[in-house]
Coordinates of C-alpha atoms and ligand atoms in Angstrom, one line a residue:
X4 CA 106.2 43.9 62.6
X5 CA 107.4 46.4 60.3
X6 CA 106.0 50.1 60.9
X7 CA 103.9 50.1 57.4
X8 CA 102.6 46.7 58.5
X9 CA 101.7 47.8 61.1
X10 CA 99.8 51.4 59.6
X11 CA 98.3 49.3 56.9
X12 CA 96.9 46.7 60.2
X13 CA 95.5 49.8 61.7
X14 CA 93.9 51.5 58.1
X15 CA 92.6 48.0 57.7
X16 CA 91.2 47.8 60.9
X17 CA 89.8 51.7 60.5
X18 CA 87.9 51.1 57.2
X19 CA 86.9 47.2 57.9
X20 CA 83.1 46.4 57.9
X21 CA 81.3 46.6 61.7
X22 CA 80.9 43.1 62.6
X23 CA 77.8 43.2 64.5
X24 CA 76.3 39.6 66.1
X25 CA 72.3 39.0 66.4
X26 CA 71.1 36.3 69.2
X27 CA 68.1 35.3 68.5
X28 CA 66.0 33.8 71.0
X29 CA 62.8 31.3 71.5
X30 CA 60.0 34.0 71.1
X31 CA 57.3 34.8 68.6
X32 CA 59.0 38.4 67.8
X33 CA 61.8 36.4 66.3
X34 CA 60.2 37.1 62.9
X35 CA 60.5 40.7 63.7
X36 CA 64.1 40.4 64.2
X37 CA 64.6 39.4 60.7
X38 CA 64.4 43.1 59.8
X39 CA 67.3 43.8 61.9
X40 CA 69.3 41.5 60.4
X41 CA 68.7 43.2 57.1
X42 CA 69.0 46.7 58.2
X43 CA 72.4 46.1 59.4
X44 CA 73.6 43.9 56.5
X45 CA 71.7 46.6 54.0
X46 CA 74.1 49.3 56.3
X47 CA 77.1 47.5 55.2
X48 CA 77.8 44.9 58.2
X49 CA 79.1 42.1 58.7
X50 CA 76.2 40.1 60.2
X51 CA 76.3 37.0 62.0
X52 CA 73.5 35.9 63.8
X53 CA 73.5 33.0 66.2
X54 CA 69.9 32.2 67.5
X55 CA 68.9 29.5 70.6
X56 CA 67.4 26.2 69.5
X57 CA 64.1 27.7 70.3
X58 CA 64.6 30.4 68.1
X59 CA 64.3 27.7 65.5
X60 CA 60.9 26.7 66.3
X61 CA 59.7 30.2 65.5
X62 CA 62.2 31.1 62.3
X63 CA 64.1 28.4 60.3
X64 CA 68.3 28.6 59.8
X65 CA 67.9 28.8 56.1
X66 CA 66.2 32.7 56.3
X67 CA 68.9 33.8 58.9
X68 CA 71.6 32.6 57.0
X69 CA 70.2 33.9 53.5
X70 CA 69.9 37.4 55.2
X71 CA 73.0 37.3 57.2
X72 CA 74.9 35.5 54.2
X73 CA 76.7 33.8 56.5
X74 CA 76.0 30.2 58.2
X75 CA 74.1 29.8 61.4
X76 CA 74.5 27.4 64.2
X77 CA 73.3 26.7 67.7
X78 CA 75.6 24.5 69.4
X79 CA 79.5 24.6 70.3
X80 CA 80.2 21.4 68.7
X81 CA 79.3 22.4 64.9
X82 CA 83.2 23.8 63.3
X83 CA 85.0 22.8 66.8
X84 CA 88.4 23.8 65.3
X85 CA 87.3 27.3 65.0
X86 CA 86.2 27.5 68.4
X87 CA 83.3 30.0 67.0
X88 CA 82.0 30.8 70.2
X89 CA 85.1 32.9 70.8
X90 CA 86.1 33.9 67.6
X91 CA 82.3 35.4 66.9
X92 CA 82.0 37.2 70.8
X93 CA 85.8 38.9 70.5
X94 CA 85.7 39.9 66.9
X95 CA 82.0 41.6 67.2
X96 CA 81.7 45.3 67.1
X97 CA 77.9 45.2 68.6
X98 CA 75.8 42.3 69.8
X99 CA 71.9 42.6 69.4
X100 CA 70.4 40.0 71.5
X101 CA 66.3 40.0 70.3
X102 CA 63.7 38.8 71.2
X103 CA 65.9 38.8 74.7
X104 CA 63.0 35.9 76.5
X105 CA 62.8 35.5 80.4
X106 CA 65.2 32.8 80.0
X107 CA 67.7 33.9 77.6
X108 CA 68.4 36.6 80.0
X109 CA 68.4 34.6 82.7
X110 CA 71.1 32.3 81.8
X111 CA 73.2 35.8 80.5
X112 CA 72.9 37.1 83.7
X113 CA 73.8 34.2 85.3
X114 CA 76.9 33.1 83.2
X115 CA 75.8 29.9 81.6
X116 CA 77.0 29.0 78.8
X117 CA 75.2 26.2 77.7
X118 CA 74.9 27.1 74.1
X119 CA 76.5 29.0 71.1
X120 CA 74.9 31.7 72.2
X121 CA 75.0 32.3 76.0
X122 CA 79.1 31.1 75.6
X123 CA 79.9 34.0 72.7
X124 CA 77.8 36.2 75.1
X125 CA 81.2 35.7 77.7
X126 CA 83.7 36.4 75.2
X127 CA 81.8 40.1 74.0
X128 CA 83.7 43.0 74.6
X129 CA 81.6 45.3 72.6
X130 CA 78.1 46.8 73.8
X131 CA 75.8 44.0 74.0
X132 CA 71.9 45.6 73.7
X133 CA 69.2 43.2 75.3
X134 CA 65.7 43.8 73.4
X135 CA 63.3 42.0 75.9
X136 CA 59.7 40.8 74.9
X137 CA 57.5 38.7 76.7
X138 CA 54.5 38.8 78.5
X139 CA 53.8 41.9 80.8
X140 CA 53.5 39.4 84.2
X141 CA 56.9 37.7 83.0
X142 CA 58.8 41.1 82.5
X143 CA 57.4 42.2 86.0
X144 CA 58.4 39.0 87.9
X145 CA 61.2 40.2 90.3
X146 CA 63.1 37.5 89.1
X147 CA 63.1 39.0 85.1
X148 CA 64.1 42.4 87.0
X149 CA 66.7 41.5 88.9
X150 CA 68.4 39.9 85.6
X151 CA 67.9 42.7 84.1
X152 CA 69.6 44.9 86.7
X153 CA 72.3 42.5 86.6
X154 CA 72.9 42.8 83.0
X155 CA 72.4 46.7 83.3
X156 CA 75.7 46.4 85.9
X157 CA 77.4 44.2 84.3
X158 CA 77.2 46.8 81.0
X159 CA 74.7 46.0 79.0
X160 CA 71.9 48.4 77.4
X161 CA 69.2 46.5 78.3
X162 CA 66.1 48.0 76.1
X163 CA 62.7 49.0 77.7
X164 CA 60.0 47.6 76.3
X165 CA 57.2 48.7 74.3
X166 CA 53.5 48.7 75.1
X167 CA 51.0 47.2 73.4
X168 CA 49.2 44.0 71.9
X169 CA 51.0 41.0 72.8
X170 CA 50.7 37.5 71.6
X171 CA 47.1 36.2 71.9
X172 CA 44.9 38.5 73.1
X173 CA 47.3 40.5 76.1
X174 CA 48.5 44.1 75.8
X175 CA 50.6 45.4 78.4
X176 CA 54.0 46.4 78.6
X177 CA 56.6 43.7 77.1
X178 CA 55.7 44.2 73.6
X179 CA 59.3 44.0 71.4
X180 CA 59.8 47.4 70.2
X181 CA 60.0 48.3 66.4
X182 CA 62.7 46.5 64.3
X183 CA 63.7 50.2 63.3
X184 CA 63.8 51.4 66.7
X185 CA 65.9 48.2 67.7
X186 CA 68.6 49.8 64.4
X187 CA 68.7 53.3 65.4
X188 CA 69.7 52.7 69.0
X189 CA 72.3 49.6 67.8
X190 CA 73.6 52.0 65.7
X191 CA 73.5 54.6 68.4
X192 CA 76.1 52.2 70.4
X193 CA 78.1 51.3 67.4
X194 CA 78.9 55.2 67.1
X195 CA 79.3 55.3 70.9
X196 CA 79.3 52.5 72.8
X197 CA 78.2 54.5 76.3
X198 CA 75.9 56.3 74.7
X199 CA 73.1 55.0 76.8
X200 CA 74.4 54.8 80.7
X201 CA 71.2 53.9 83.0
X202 CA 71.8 57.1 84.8
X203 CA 68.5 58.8 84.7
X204 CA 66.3 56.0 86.2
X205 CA 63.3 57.5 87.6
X206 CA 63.7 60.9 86.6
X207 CA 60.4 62.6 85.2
X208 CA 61.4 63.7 81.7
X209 CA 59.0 66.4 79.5
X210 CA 59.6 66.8 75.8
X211 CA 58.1 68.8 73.3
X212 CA 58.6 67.4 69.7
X213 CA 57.3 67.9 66.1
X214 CA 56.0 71.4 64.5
X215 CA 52.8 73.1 65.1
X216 CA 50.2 73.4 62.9
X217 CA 47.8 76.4 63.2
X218 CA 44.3 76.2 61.1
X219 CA 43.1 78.8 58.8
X220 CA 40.1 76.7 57.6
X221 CA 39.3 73.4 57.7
X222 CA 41.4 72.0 55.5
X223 CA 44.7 74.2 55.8
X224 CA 46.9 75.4 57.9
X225 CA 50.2 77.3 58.7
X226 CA 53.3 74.9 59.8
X227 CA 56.8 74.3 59.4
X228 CA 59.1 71.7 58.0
X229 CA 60.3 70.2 61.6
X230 CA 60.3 66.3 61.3
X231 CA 60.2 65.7 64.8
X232 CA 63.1 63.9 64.9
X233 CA 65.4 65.7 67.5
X234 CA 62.8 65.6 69.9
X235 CA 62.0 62.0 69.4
X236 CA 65.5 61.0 69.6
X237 CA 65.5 62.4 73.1
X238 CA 62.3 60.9 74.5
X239 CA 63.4 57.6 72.9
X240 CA 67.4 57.8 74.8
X241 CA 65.6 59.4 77.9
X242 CA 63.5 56.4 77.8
X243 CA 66.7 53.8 77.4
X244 CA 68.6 55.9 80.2
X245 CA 65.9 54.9 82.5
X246 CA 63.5 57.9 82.7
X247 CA 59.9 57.8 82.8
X248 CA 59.5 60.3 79.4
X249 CA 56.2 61.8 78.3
X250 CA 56.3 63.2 74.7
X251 CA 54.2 65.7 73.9
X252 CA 54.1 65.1 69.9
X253 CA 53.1 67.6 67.2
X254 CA 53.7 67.0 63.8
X255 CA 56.5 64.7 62.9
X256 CA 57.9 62.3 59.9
X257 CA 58.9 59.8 62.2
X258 CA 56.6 56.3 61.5
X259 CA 56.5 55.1 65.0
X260 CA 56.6 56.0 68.6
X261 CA 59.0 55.2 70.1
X262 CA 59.3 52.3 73.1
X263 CA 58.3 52.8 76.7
X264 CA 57.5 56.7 76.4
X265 CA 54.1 58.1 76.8
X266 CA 52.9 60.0 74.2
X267 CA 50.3 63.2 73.6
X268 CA 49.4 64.7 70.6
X269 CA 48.9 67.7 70.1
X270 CA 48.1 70.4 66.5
X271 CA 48.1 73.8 67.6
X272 CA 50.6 75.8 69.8
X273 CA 48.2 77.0 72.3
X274 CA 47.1 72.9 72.7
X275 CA 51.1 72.6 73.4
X276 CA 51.6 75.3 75.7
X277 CA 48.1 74.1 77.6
X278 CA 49.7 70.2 77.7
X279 CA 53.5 71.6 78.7
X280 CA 52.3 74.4 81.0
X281 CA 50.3 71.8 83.0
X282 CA 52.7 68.4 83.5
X283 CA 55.7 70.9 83.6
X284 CA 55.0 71.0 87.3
X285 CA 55.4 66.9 87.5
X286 CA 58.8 66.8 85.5
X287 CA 62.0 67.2 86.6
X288 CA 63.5 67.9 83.0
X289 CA 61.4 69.7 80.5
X290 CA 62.6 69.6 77.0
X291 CA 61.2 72.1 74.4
X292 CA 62.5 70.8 71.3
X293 CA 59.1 71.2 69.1
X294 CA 58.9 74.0 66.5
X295 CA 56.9 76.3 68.1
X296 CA 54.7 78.3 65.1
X297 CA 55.3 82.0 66.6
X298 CA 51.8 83.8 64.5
X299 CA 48.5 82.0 63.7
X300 CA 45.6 82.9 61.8
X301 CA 43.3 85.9 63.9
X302 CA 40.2 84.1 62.6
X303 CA 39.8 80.1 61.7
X304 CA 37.3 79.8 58.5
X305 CA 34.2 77.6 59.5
X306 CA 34.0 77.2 56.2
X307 CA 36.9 76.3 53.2
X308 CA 38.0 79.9 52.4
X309 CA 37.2 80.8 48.5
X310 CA 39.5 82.3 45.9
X311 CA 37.0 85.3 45.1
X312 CA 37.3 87.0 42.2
X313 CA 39.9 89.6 44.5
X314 CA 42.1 87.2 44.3
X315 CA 43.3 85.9 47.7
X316 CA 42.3 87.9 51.2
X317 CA 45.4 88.7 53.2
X318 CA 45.8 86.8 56.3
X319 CA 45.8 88.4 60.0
X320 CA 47.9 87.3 62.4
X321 CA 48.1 86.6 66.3
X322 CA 51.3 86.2 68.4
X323 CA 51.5 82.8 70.1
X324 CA 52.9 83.0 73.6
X325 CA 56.1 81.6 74.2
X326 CA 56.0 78.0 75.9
X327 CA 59.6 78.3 77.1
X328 CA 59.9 81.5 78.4
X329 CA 56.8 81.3 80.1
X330 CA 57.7 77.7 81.7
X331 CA 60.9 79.8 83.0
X332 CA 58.7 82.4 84.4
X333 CA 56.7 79.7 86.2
X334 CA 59.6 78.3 87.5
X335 CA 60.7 81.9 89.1
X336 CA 57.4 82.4 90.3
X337 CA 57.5 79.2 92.1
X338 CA 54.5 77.4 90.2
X339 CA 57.0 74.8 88.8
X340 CA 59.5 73.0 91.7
X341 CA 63.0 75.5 91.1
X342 CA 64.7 71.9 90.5
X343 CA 63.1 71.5 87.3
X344 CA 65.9 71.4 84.3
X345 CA 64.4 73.4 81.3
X346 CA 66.4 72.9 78.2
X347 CA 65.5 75.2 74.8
X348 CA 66.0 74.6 71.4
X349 CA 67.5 77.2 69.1
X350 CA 67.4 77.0 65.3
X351 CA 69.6 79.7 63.5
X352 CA 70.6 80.8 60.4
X353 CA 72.4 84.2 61.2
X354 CA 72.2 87.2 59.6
X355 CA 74.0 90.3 59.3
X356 CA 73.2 91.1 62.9
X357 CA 75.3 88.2 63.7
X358 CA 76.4 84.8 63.3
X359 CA 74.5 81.5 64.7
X360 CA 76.2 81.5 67.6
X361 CA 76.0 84.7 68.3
X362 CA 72.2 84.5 68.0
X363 CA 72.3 81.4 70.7
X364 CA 74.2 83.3 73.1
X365 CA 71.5 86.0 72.4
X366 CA 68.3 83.8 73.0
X367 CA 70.0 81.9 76.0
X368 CA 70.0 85.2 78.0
X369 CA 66.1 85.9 76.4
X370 CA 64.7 82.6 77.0
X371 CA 66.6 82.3 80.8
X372 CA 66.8 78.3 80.1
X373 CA 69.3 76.3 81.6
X374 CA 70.5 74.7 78.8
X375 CA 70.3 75.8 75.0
X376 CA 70.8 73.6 71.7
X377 CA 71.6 75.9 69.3
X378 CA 71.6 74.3 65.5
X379 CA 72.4 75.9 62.4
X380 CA 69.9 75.7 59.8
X381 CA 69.1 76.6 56.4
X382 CA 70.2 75.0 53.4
X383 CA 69.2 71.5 53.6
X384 CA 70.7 71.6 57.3
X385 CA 68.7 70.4 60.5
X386 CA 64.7 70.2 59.0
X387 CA 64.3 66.4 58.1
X388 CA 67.8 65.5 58.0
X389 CA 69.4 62.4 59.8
X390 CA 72.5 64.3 61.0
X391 CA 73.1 67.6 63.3
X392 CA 75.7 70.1 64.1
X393 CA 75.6 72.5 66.8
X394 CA 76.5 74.2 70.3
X395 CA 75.2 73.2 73.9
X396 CA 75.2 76.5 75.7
X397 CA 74.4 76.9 79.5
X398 CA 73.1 79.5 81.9
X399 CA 76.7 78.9 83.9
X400 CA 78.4 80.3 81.0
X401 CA 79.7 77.1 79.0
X402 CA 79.7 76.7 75.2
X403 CA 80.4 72.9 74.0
X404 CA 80.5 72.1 70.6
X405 CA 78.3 69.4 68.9
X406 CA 79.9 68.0 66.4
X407 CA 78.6 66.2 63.0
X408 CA 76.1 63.6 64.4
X409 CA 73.3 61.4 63.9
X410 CA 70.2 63.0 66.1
X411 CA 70.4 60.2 68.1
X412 CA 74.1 60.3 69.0
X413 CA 73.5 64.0 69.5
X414 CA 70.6 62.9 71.8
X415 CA 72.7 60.9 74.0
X416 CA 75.3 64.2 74.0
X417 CA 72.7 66.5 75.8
X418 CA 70.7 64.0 77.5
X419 CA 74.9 64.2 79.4
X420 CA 74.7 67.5 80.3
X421 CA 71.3 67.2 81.3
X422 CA 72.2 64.6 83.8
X423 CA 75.0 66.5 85.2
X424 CA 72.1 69.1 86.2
X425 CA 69.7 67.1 87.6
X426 CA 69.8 66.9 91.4
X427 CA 70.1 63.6 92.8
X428 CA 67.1 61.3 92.7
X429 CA 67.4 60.7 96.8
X430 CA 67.9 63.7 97.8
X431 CA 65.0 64.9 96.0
X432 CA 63.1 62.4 97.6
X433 CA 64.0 62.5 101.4
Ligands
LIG559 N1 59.4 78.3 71.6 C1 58.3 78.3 72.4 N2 57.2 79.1 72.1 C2 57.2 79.8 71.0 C3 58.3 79.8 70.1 C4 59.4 79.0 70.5 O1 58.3 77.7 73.5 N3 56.1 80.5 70.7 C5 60.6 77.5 72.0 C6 61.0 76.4 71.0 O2 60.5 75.2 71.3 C7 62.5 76.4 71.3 C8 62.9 77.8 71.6 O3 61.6 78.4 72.1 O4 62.9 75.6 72.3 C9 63.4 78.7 70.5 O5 62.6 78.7 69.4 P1 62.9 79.6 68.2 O6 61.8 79.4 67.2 O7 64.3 79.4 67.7 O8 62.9 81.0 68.9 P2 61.9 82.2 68.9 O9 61.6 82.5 70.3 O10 60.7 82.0 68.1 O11 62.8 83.4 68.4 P3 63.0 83.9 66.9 O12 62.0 83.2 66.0 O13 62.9 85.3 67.0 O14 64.4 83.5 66.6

């Protein structure tokens, strides 16, 4: 092969369309995957989706082939020449498998490859994500767990599952978790394909999300334009890695929760600092990465506040104590385990005191975190936006750079560091 053949192989290659494969098998969310397979093909993929015969019971061929565009089949024996169990597992970029049932996994875990889809599972070499759902006794069965730990080791991401109303009338954990959700975090391991290591099972993991709101009367208030979504990527790759996540959740843009963390809600600063302040001391990583309101109004209205013929009364304002810092001082005072990661959140613009960074390095030493995620912001940058760019800075002295990325890659980025921090699980537990 000539050397331009070969550059225009590798620019081909570069700039082709992610191939990603859906298995679809025998449960009732199989419906639910259907919005998968049109995210992805919407996103510019090249979808193919292979589901089990039972699949078929729930959703017909025809509407995953007219959303996929492209042919469906359960079997080995349908276009033998092409040998499309390996051809579709070696080409793909990302494998969803949704709804993953009880015994889909099973025969994955075990090998089996007694259909399309369980033989193109052997041939992957690309992350394959498991989305289990199924009833709450079935997920808990030792047997469903130990498949799943034998997918986790031999690579896979398997997903945790949501909570909530199952089929008839059950509710419990094993609830499939959002179609979007299900996207994000595919699209989280088409960007990085280890973005989601099962590294932080059992750690207690705090995190702070969404903007304050802080009443002036009953009907308004004084926020800011934080959508939340920084701090729910966390709590949602915390969750994935394995981590039992609580998310303390002012007000956000984001339209669900996500899977398998526990959430509180909160409106005011002082209701955060009260909710933080107290399950601080049960956590071993405490993530504030809500946007705290610093003032509030000295006096809430009872009553709708009226223009007057003055025109409008000025409006006095109280300081808000600081969450972090005063977590920190906890910690040094011993009323929070000395253990306990606590990671701050920095937005900047800079000034002509000095640039972003500088301002990070100046709020790391203020704040006395561990880690700092310094963002630059302003501009149409950070507030609401998919993507991030940034600087993990820590007490020890070390700057990293975040590139360009979406929250939820940069998620996965910290949620690293954060790892490397916390001391191990069994020694902490001897
Ligand atoms: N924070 C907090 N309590 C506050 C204000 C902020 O816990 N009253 C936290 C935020 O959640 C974030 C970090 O402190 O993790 C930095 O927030 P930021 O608004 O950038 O810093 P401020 O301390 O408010 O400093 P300044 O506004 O002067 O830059």
């Amino acid at each position: 092969m000539s050397n331009s053949q070969a550059g225009d192989d590798r620019r081909a290659e570069r700039d082709r369309r992610p191939r990603v494969l859906i298995g679809v098998g025998g449960g009732i969310a199989a419906y639910k995957v259907c919005s998968v397979i049109r995210h992805f093909k919407e996103a510019g993929a090249d979808v193919r989706v292979i589901p089990t015969d039972s699949a078929l019971n729930f959703v017909g061929a025809a509407t995953f082939e007219a959303l996929s565009g492209n042919p469906v089949s359960t079997t080995v024996f349908d276009d033998v020449d092409e040998v499309a169990h390996v051809r579709l597992g070696q080409q793909a970029d990302l494998v969803i498998v949704a709804p993953a049932t009880a015994d889909l996994m099973a025969r994955a875990a075990s090998g089996r490859a007694d259909d399309l889809l369980t033989a193109s599972l052997l041939t992957v070499r690309a992350p394959v994500l498991y989305v289990p759902a199924m009833h709450t006794e079935m997920w808990e069965h030792p047997a469903t767990q130990a498949n799943v730990a034998t997918l986790r080791a031999h690579g896979a991401t398997v997903m945790t599952p949501a909570s909530g109303r199952l089929t008839g009338t059950d509710s419990g954990a094993g609830r499939l978790p959002d179609p979007q959700e299900i996207s994000l975090i595919g699209e989280l391991l088409l960007d990085r394909a280890d973005a989601l290591p099962y590294d932080l099972n059992g750690i207690r993991v705090l995190v702070s999300a969404g903007g304050t709101r802080e009443p002036l009367d009953p009907v308004r208030y004084l926020g800011n334009r934080s959508s939340g979504k920084q701090g729910y990527a966390l709590a949602r790759a915390a969750a994935q890695r394995g981590a039992q996540v609580t998310l303390v959740a002012g007000a956000t843009d984001e339209p669900g929760d996500p899977a398998g963390v526990d959430i509180v809600r909160i409106e005011t600063a002082a209701q955060l600092s009260t909710e933080m302040t107290k399950r601080a001391v049960d956590a071993d990583v405490v993530i504030m990465a809500a946007a705290v309101a610093d003032f509030r109004p000295l006096a809430v209205s009872e009553a709708k506040i009226k223009k007057g013929a003055d025109g409008p009364a000025p409006i006095e304002l109280d300081t808000n104590p600081d969450i972090l810092h005063g977590l920190v001082e906890s910690r040094a005072a011993g009323d929070i385990p000395a253990s306990t990661v606590i990671v701050g959140f920095a937005a900047e613009t800079g000034d002509e005191r000095g640039g972003v960074l500088d301002h990070g390095r100046e709020k790391l030493r203020r704040k006395g975190t561990d880690l700092l995620v310094v963002n630059a912001v302003g501009a149409g940058k950070a507030f609401g936006t998919v993507d991030n760019t940034g600087w993990l800075l820590s007490s020890t002295g070390t700057e990293t750079a975040l590139p360009l990325a979406s929250k939820t890659l940069m998620a996965s980025r910290i949620l690293d560091e954060i790892a490397l921090l916390v001391p191990d699980w069994d020694a902490r537990n001897v």
